[in-house]
CSV table of C-alpha atoms and ligand atoms in Angstrom, one decimal:
chain,number,residue,atom,x,y,z
A,10,MET,CA,159.0,61.0,107.4
A,11,ASP,CA,160.5,57.7,108.3
A,12,TYR,CA,157.3,55.7,108.0
A,13,ILE,CA,154.4,55.8,105.5
A,14,ASP,CA,151.6,57.6,107.1
A,15,LEU,CA,148.3,57.2,105.2
A,16,ARG,CA,146.0,58.0,108.2
A,17,SER,CA,145.2,61.5,107.0
A,18,ASP,CA,146.6,64.5,105.0
A,19,THR,CA,146.6,66.3,108.4
A,20,VAL,CA,149.9,64.4,109.2
A,21,THR,CA,151.8,66.4,106.6
A,22,HIS,CA,154.8,68.4,107.8
A,23,PRO,CA,155.6,71.9,106.6
A,24,THR,CA,157.9,72.0,103.6
A,25,PRO,CA,161.4,73.5,103.7
A,26,ALA,CA,160.0,76.6,101.9
A,27,MET,CA,157.3,77.0,104.6
A,28,ARG,CA,159.9,76.7,107.4
A,29,ALA,CA,162.0,79.4,105.7
A,30,ALA,CA,159.0,81.7,105.2
A,31,MET,CA,158.0,81.2,108.9
A,32,ALA,CA,161.4,82.2,110.1
A,33,GLU,CA,161.4,85.4,108.0
A,34,ALA,CA,157.8,86.4,108.4
A,35,PRO,CA,157.1,90.1,109.4
A,36,VAL,CA,154.6,89.9,112.4
A,37,GLY,CA,152.5,92.2,114.5
A,38,ASP,CA,149.6,91.8,117.0
A,39,ASP,CA,146.8,90.2,115.1
A,40,VAL,CA,144.3,91.0,117.8
A,41,TYR,CA,144.9,94.6,116.9
A,42,GLY,CA,144.7,93.6,113.2
A,43,GLU,CA,148.3,94.6,112.9
A,44,ASP,CA,150.0,91.4,111.7
A,45,PRO,CA,150.9,92.1,108.0
A,46,THR,CA,151.4,88.4,107.2
A,47,VAL,CA,148.1,87.4,108.6
A,48,ASN,CA,146.4,90.3,106.7
A,49,ARG,CA,148.1,89.2,103.5
A,50,LEU,CA,147.0,85.6,104.0
A,51,GLN,CA,143.4,86.6,104.7
A,52,GLU,CA,143.4,88.8,101.5
A,53,MET,CA,144.8,86.0,99.4
A,54,ALA,CA,142.4,83.5,100.8
A,55,ALA,CA,139.4,85.8,100.3
A,56,GLU,CA,140.4,86.3,96.7
A,57,LYS,CA,140.9,82.6,96.0
A,58,MET,CA,137.4,81.9,97.5
A,59,GLY,CA,135.8,84.9,95.6
A,60,LYS,CA,134.7,86.5,98.9
A,61,GLN,CA,135.1,90.0,100.3
A,62,ALA,CA,137.1,89.0,103.4
A,63,GLY,CA,138.9,86.2,105.3
A,64,LEU,CA,139.6,85.3,108.9
A,65,PHE,CA,142.6,83.2,109.9
A,66,VAL,CA,141.6,80.5,112.5
A,67,PRO,CA,143.6,77.8,114.2
A,68,SER,CA,141.6,74.9,112.8
A,69,GLY,CA,138.9,73.8,110.4
A,70,THR,CA,136.8,72.9,113.5
A,71,MET,CA,137.0,76.5,114.7
A,72,GLY,CA,136.3,77.8,111.2
A,73,ASN,CA,133.1,75.8,111.0
A,74,LEU,CA,132.1,76.7,114.6
A,75,ALA,CA,132.8,80.4,114.2
A,76,ALA,CA,130.8,80.4,110.9
A,77,ILE,CA,127.8,78.5,112.3
A,78,LEU,CA,127.7,80.7,115.5
A,79,ALA,CA,128.0,83.8,113.4
A,80,HIS,CA,125.0,82.7,111.2
A,81,CYS,CA,122.8,81.2,114.0
A,82,GLY,CA,121.7,82.3,117.4
A,83,ARG,CA,120.9,80.1,120.3
A,84,GLY,CA,118.0,77.8,119.5
A,85,ASP,CA,118.3,78.4,115.7
A,86,GLU,CA,118.8,75.4,113.5
A,87,VAL,CA,121.3,74.3,110.9
A,88,ILE,CA,120.4,71.6,108.3
A,89,LEU,CA,123.4,69.4,107.7
A,90,GLY,CA,124.2,65.8,106.6
A,91,ASN,CA,124.3,62.9,108.9
A,92,LYS,CA,127.8,62.2,107.7
A,93,ALA,CA,129.0,65.8,107.9
A,94,HIS,CA,132.3,66.4,109.7
A,95,THR,CA,130.6,69.1,111.7
A,96,PHE,CA,128.0,66.7,112.9
A,97,LEU,CA,130.3,63.7,113.5
A,98,TYR,CA,133.7,64.9,114.4
A,99,GLU,CA,133.6,68.4,115.9
A,100,ALA,CA,132.6,67.3,119.4
A,101,GLY,CA,129.1,68.8,119.2
A,102,GLY,CA,130.6,72.3,119.5
A,103,ILE,CA,127.8,74.0,117.7
A,104,SER,CA,125.3,72.8,120.3
A,105,ALA,CA,127.6,72.7,123.3
A,106,LEU,CA,129.0,76.2,122.8
A,107,GLY,CA,126.5,77.9,120.6
A,108,GLY,CA,123.2,76.4,121.5
A,109,VAL,CA,122.6,75.7,117.8
A,110,HIS,CA,120.2,72.9,117.1
A,111,SER,CA,121.1,70.6,114.2
A,112,CYS,CA,118.7,68.9,111.8
A,113,GLN,CA,120.5,66.0,110.2
A,114,ILE,CA,119.3,64.7,106.9
A,115,PRO,CA,120.9,61.7,105.0
A,116,ASN,CA,124.0,62.3,103.0
A,117,GLN,CA,123.5,60.6,99.6
A,118,PRO,CA,126.5,58.4,98.6
A,119,GLU,CA,127.7,61.2,96.3
A,120,GLY,CA,128.1,63.5,99.4
A,121,ILE,CA,125.1,65.7,98.6
A,122,LEU,CA,121.9,66.4,100.5
A,123,ALA,CA,118.8,65.7,98.3
A,124,LEU,CA,117.1,69.0,97.5
A,125,GLU,CA,113.7,67.4,98.4
A,126,ASP,CA,115.1,66.4,101.9
A,127,ILE,CA,116.4,70.0,102.4
A,128,ARG,CA,113.1,71.4,101.4
A,129,SER,CA,111.1,69.3,103.8
A,130,ALA,CA,113.6,70.0,106.6
A,131,ILE,CA,113.0,73.7,106.5
A,132,ARG,CA,110.8,74.6,109.4
A,133,PRO,CA,107.6,76.6,109.2
A,134,ASN,CA,107.6,79.7,111.3
A,135,ASP,CA,105.9,78.1,114.3
A,136,PRO,CA,106.8,79.0,117.9
A,137,HIS,CA,107.0,75.3,118.8
A,138,GLN,CA,109.9,74.8,116.4
A,139,PRO,CA,113.4,76.1,116.1
A,140,LEU,CA,114.1,78.6,113.4
A,141,THR,CA,115.9,77.2,110.4
A,142,ARG,CA,118.8,79.6,109.6
A,143,LEU,CA,121.5,77.7,107.7
A,144,ILE,CA,122.3,74.8,105.4
A,145,ALA,CA,125.8,73.4,105.7
A,146,LEU,CA,127.5,71.4,102.9
A,147,GLU,CA,130.9,69.8,102.8
A,148,ASN,CA,133.3,69.7,99.7
A,149,THR,CA,135.1,67.4,99.3
A,150,HIS,CA,132.9,65.1,101.5
A,151,ASN,CA,135.2,63.2,103.9
A,152,ARG,CA,132.9,60.4,105.0
A,153,CYS,CA,131.4,60.0,101.6
A,154,GLY,CA,134.8,58.9,100.2
A,155,GLY,CA,136.3,62.3,99.5
A,156,VAL,CA,133.8,62.9,96.7
A,157,SER,CA,133.5,66.4,95.1
A,158,LEU,CA,130.3,68.4,95.0
A,159,THR,CA,129.8,70.2,91.7
A,160,ALA,CA,129.3,73.9,91.4
A,161,SER,CA,125.9,73.4,89.8
A,162,TYR,CA,124.7,71.3,92.7
A,163,THR,CA,125.9,73.9,95.2
A,164,ARG,CA,124.2,76.6,93.2
A,165,GLU,CA,120.9,74.7,93.4
A,166,VAL,CA,121.2,74.5,97.2
A,167,GLY,CA,122.2,78.2,97.3
A,168,ASN,CA,119.1,79.2,95.2
A,169,LEU,CA,116.8,77.1,97.5
A,170,ALA,CA,118.4,78.5,100.7
A,171,HIS,CA,118.3,82.2,99.5
A,172,SER,CA,114.7,81.9,98.2
A,173,GLN,CA,113.8,80.9,101.8
A,174,GLY,CA,115.9,83.6,103.5
A,175,LEU,CA,118.5,81.1,104.6
A,176,ASN,CA,122.3,81.1,104.4
A,177,VAL,CA,124.7,78.4,103.2
A,178,HIS,CA,128.0,77.5,104.9
A,179,LEU,CA,130.4,75.3,103.0
A,180,ASP,CA,132.9,73.2,104.9
A,181,GLY,CA,135.5,73.3,102.2
A,182,ALA,CA,138.3,71.8,104.3
A,183,ARG,CA,139.5,70.2,101.1
A,184,ILE,CA,137.9,72.5,98.5
A,185,PHE,CA,141.1,72.7,96.6
A,186,ASN,CA,141.1,68.9,96.1
A,187,ALA,CA,137.6,69.3,94.6
A,188,ALA,CA,138.7,72.2,92.4
A,189,VAL,CA,141.7,70.4,91.1
A,190,ALA,CA,139.8,67.1,90.5
A,191,MET,CA,137.1,68.9,88.6
A,192,GLY,CA,139.2,71.5,86.8
A,193,VAL,CA,137.3,74.5,88.2
A,194,SER,CA,138.3,77.3,90.5
A,195,ALA,CA,137.6,77.1,94.2
A,196,ALA,CA,135.8,80.4,93.9
A,197,GLU,CA,133.3,78.8,91.5
A,198,LEU,CA,132.6,76.0,93.9
A,199,ALA,CA,132.2,78.5,96.8
A,200,ALA,CA,130.2,81.1,94.9
A,201,PRO,CA,126.8,80.0,96.1
A,202,ALA,CA,127.9,79.8,99.7
A,203,ASP,CA,127.6,82.8,102.1
A,204,SER,CA,130.6,81.5,104.0
A,205,VAL,CA,133.3,78.9,103.3
A,206,THR,CA,136.1,77.4,105.5
A,207,PHE,CA,139.2,75.8,103.9
A,208,CYS,CA,142.1,74.2,105.6
A,209,LEU,CA,145.8,75.1,105.0
A,210,SER,CA,147.0,72.2,107.2
A,211,LYS,CA,145.7,69.2,105.2
A,212,GLY,CA,146.8,68.5,101.6
A,213,LEU,CA,148.3,72.0,101.4
A,214,CYS,CA,150.9,71.0,104.1
A,215,ALA,CA,150.9,74.1,106.3
A,216,PRO,CA,151.4,73.1,110.0
A,217,VAL,CA,148.4,75.0,111.4
A,218,GLY,CA,145.4,76.9,110.3
A,219,SER,CA,142.3,77.4,108.2
A,220,VAL,CA,140.6,80.5,106.7
A,221,LEU,CA,137.0,81.4,107.0
A,222,CYS,CA,135.8,83.6,104.1
A,223,GLY,CA,132.6,85.5,103.5
A,224,SER,CA,131.3,89.1,103.2
A,225,THR,CA,132.9,91.9,105.1
A,226,ASP,CA,129.9,92.1,107.5
A,227,PHE,CA,129.9,88.4,108.0
A,228,ILE,CA,133.6,88.2,108.8
A,229,ARG,CA,133.2,91.1,111.3
A,230,SER,CA,130.7,88.9,113.2
A,231,ALA,CA,132.8,85.8,112.9
A,232,HIS,CA,135.8,87.8,114.2
A,233,ARG,CA,133.9,88.5,117.4
A,234,VAL,CA,133.0,84.8,117.7
A,235,ARG,CA,136.6,83.8,117.2
A,236,LYS,CA,137.5,86.0,120.1
A,237,GLN,CA,134.8,84.5,122.3
A,238,LEU,CA,136.2,81.0,121.4
A,239,GLY,CA,139.7,82.1,122.5
A,240,GLY,CA,141.0,82.0,118.9
A,241,GLY,CA,142.4,85.6,118.8
A,242,MET,CA,146.1,84.9,118.2
A,243,ARG,CA,148.9,87.4,118.5
A,244,GLN,CA,152.0,87.2,116.3
A,245,ALA,CA,150.2,84.6,114.2
A,246,GLY,CA,152.1,85.7,111.1
A,247,ILE,CA,154.6,83.0,111.9
A,248,LEU,CA,151.8,80.5,111.1
A,249,ALA,CA,150.2,82.5,108.3
A,250,ALA,CA,153.5,82.6,106.4
A,251,ALA,CA,153.3,78.9,105.9
A,252,GLY,CA,149.7,79.3,104.7
A,253,ILE,CA,150.8,81.8,102.1
A,254,VAL,CA,153.4,79.4,100.7
A,255,ALA,CA,150.7,76.7,100.8
A,256,LEU,CA,148.3,78.8,98.7
A,257,GLU,CA,151.1,79.9,96.3
A,258,THR,CA,152.8,76.5,95.7
A,259,MET,CA,150.8,73.6,97.0
A,260,VAL,CA,147.4,73.8,95.2
A,261,ASP,CA,148.1,72.6,91.7
A,262,ARG,CA,150.2,69.7,92.9
A,263,LEU,CA,147.2,68.1,94.7
A,264,ALA,CA,146.7,66.4,91.3
A,265,ASP,CA,149.7,64.2,92.2
A,266,ASP,CA,148.0,63.1,95.4
A,267,HIS,CA,144.9,62.2,93.4
A,268,SER,CA,147.0,60.1,90.9
A,269,HIS,CA,148.9,58.4,93.8
A,270,ALA,CA,145.5,57.6,95.4
A,271,LYS,CA,144.5,55.9,92.0
A,272,CYS,CA,147.7,53.9,91.9
A,273,LEU,CA,147.2,52.9,95.5
A,274,ALA,CA,143.6,51.7,94.8
A,275,GLN,CA,144.8,49.9,91.8
A,276,GLY,CA,147.5,48.0,93.7
A,277,LEU,CA,145.2,47.1,96.6
A,278,SER,CA,142.5,45.9,94.2
A,279,SER,CA,144.8,43.0,93.2
A,280,ILE,CA,144.7,41.7,96.8
A,281,PRO,CA,141.7,39.3,97.0
A,282,GLU,CA,141.2,39.9,100.8
A,283,LEU,CA,140.5,43.6,100.3
A,284,ILE,CA,137.2,45.1,98.9
A,285,LEU,CA,137.5,48.6,97.6
A,286,ASP,CA,134.5,50.9,97.8
A,287,PRO,CA,132.9,51.4,94.4
A,288,GLY,CA,134.2,54.5,92.8
A,289,THR,CA,137.1,55.0,95.2
A,290,PRO,CA,139.2,57.2,95.0
A,291,TYR,CA,137.4,60.4,93.9
A,292,THR,CA,140.2,62.6,95.1
A,293,ASN,CA,143.0,61.8,97.7
A,294,MET,CA,141.1,59.2,99.8
A,295,VAL,CA,140.9,55.4,99.3
A,296,PHE,CA,138.2,53.6,101.3
A,297,LEU,CA,138.3,49.8,101.6
A,298,SER,CA,137.1,46.9,103.8
A,299,LEU,CA,138.3,43.5,104.7
A,300,ALA,CA,136.6,40.6,102.8
A,301,GLN,CA,134.4,38.3,105.0
A,302,GLU,CA,136.9,35.5,105.1
A,303,VAL,CA,139.7,37.6,106.6
A,304,PRO,CA,140.1,36.3,110.2
A,305,PHE,CA,141.3,39.7,111.6
A,306,ASN,CA,139.5,43.0,112.2
A,307,ALA,CA,140.7,46.4,110.9
A,308,SER,CA,142.5,47.3,114.1
A,309,GLN,CA,144.5,44.1,114.1
A,310,VAL,CA,145.4,44.6,110.4
A,311,ALA,CA,146.4,48.2,111.2
A,312,ALA,CA,148.6,47.0,114.1
A,313,ARG,CA,150.4,44.5,111.7
A,314,LEU,CA,150.8,47.3,109.1
A,315,THR,CA,152.4,49.5,111.7
A,316,GLU,CA,155.0,46.8,112.3
A,317,GLN,CA,155.7,47.2,108.5
A,318,ASN,CA,156.1,51.0,109.0
A,319,VAL,CA,152.8,51.7,107.3
A,320,ARG,CA,150.0,53.6,109.2
A,321,VAL,CA,146.4,53.5,108.0
A,322,GLY,CA,143.2,55.0,109.3
A,323,VAL,CA,140.7,52.6,110.8
A,324,VAL,CA,137.2,53.9,110.2
A,325,GLY,CA,135.0,50.9,111.1
A,326,ALA,CA,135.3,47.4,112.5
A,327,ARG,CA,136.5,46.1,109.1
A,328,ARG,CA,137.1,49.3,107.3
A,329,PHE,CA,140.0,51.6,106.4
A,330,ARG,CA,140.6,55.1,105.0
A,331,LEU,CA,143.9,55.8,103.3
A,332,VAL,CA,144.8,59.4,102.4
A,333,THR,CA,147.5,60.4,100.0
A,334,HIS,CA,149.5,63.7,100.4
A,335,TYR,CA,152.7,65.5,99.7
A,336,TRP,CA,154.8,63.0,101.7
A,337,ILE,CA,153.4,59.9,99.8
A,338,ASP,CA,155.4,59.3,96.6
A,339,ASP,CA,155.4,56.4,94.1
A,340,GLU,CA,157.7,54.3,96.2
A,341,ALA,CA,155.5,54.8,99.3
A,342,VAL,CA,152.5,53.7,97.3
A,343,GLU,CA,154.3,50.5,96.3
A,344,ARG,CA,155.5,49.8,99.8
A,345,ALA,CA,152.0,50.3,101.2
A,346,VAL,CA,150.5,47.8,98.8
A,347,GLU,CA,153.3,45.3,99.5
A,348,ALA,CA,152.7,45.7,103.3
A,349,PHE,CA,149.0,45.0,102.9
A,350,ARG,CA,149.8,41.9,100.8
A,351,LYS,CA,152.2,40.7,103.5
A,352,VAL,CA,149.9,41.1,106.5
A,353,MET,CA,147.1,39.3,104.7
A,354,ILE,CA,149.0,36.0,104.7
B,426,TLP,N1,139.2,65.9,109.4
B,426,TLP,C1,140.2,65.0,110.0
B,426,TLP,C2,139.5,64.2,111.2
B,426,TLP,O1,138.9,65.0,112.1
B,426,TLP,C3,138.5,63.2,110.7
B,426,TLP,C4,140.7,64.0,109.0
B,426,TLP,O2,141.7,63.3,109.3
B,426,TLP,O3,140.1,64.0,107.8
B,426,TLP,N2,136.1,69.5,107.9
B,426,TLP,C5,136.5,68.3,107.3
B,426,TLP,C6,135.7,67.9,106.1
B,426,TLP,C7,137.5,67.6,107.8
B,426,TLP,O4,137.9,66.5,107.2
B,426,TLP,C8,138.2,68.1,109.0
B,426,TLP,C9,139.4,67.3,109.6
B,426,TLP,C10,137.8,69.3,109.6
B,426,TLP,C11,136.7,69.9,109.0
B,426,TLP,C12,138.4,69.8,110.8
B,426,TLP,O5,139.7,70.3,110.6
B,426,TLP,P1,140.7,70.5,111.8
B,426,TLP,O6,141.3,69.1,112.1
B,426,TLP,O7,141.7,71.5,111.3
B,426,TLP,O8,139.9,71.0,113.0
């Protein structure tokens, strides 16, 4: 990359090994279930998540949508956080396309939903009210700073949900970042969830795709929903091949992204005009704001940074999100800090 792109880990390009695997991939028609590379990716993904089956989908958004529509019928309700990606950034797909009602409860700063809040949000069986069917969690939690949810917290939510006859869906777009940061397996983090989506196209660098995992029966239902959404792809093995390389080679190195995020935060903390969020970074995201005395807003600062070949995410009038990934090395971190220092003058 010829500029330093900290807007997201979604900007990552496929690695040379991925491009080679894509060129060589054996393929078939995946709508007939005949693409050997897709089938292999789905099996690998299910194994990594500790689930029976997997379904390759074009995006994390479609993975969450297919999952929620497979768990809930029209008029049913999902309990989710008011900062959940599914609530904020998926264009309202669950209600627009699935007629699923959402009950938003506050995300606590550590990304969790308080058990008490979940308990009180579960509806009684009253014909005036929608039926609660599902609780959705997110790990790592994007808008809560990229913080990881522990396996024990997720287990508590799972126990509560299952005791009430509800299911749990986990938006694990960055579950491998959480697993690497906490030194546990992704399967352990996903165990209490009935379904989990994770993304191949973020920190794992694949160009396209996510995998939704769950029980064989659940994936059968989600498969039908994927078809309804137009997500049945044909020789998708070309894409799945990159996903296999991602799972084989790109998971453990996420630790480098986390340490680059720490160096970035440390460097930026020496610039008096910048205020870093307490605790940032938890994984590969650094959140910060402009100090009151800075006479520019975040968009103006971002435009000046672009002139220095550094791109950052603007997530509020005076707030930024910087995300580290495979294409951000030590030198890029130093150059980004220097660019911030320069544009503050
Ligand atoms: N998040 C993107 C933007 O949409 C904000 C990003 O740059 O972080 N779940 C979570 C937790 C996500 O962060 C994202 C993407 C998704 C789902 C959706 O994945 P895609 O972009 O593949 O549909």
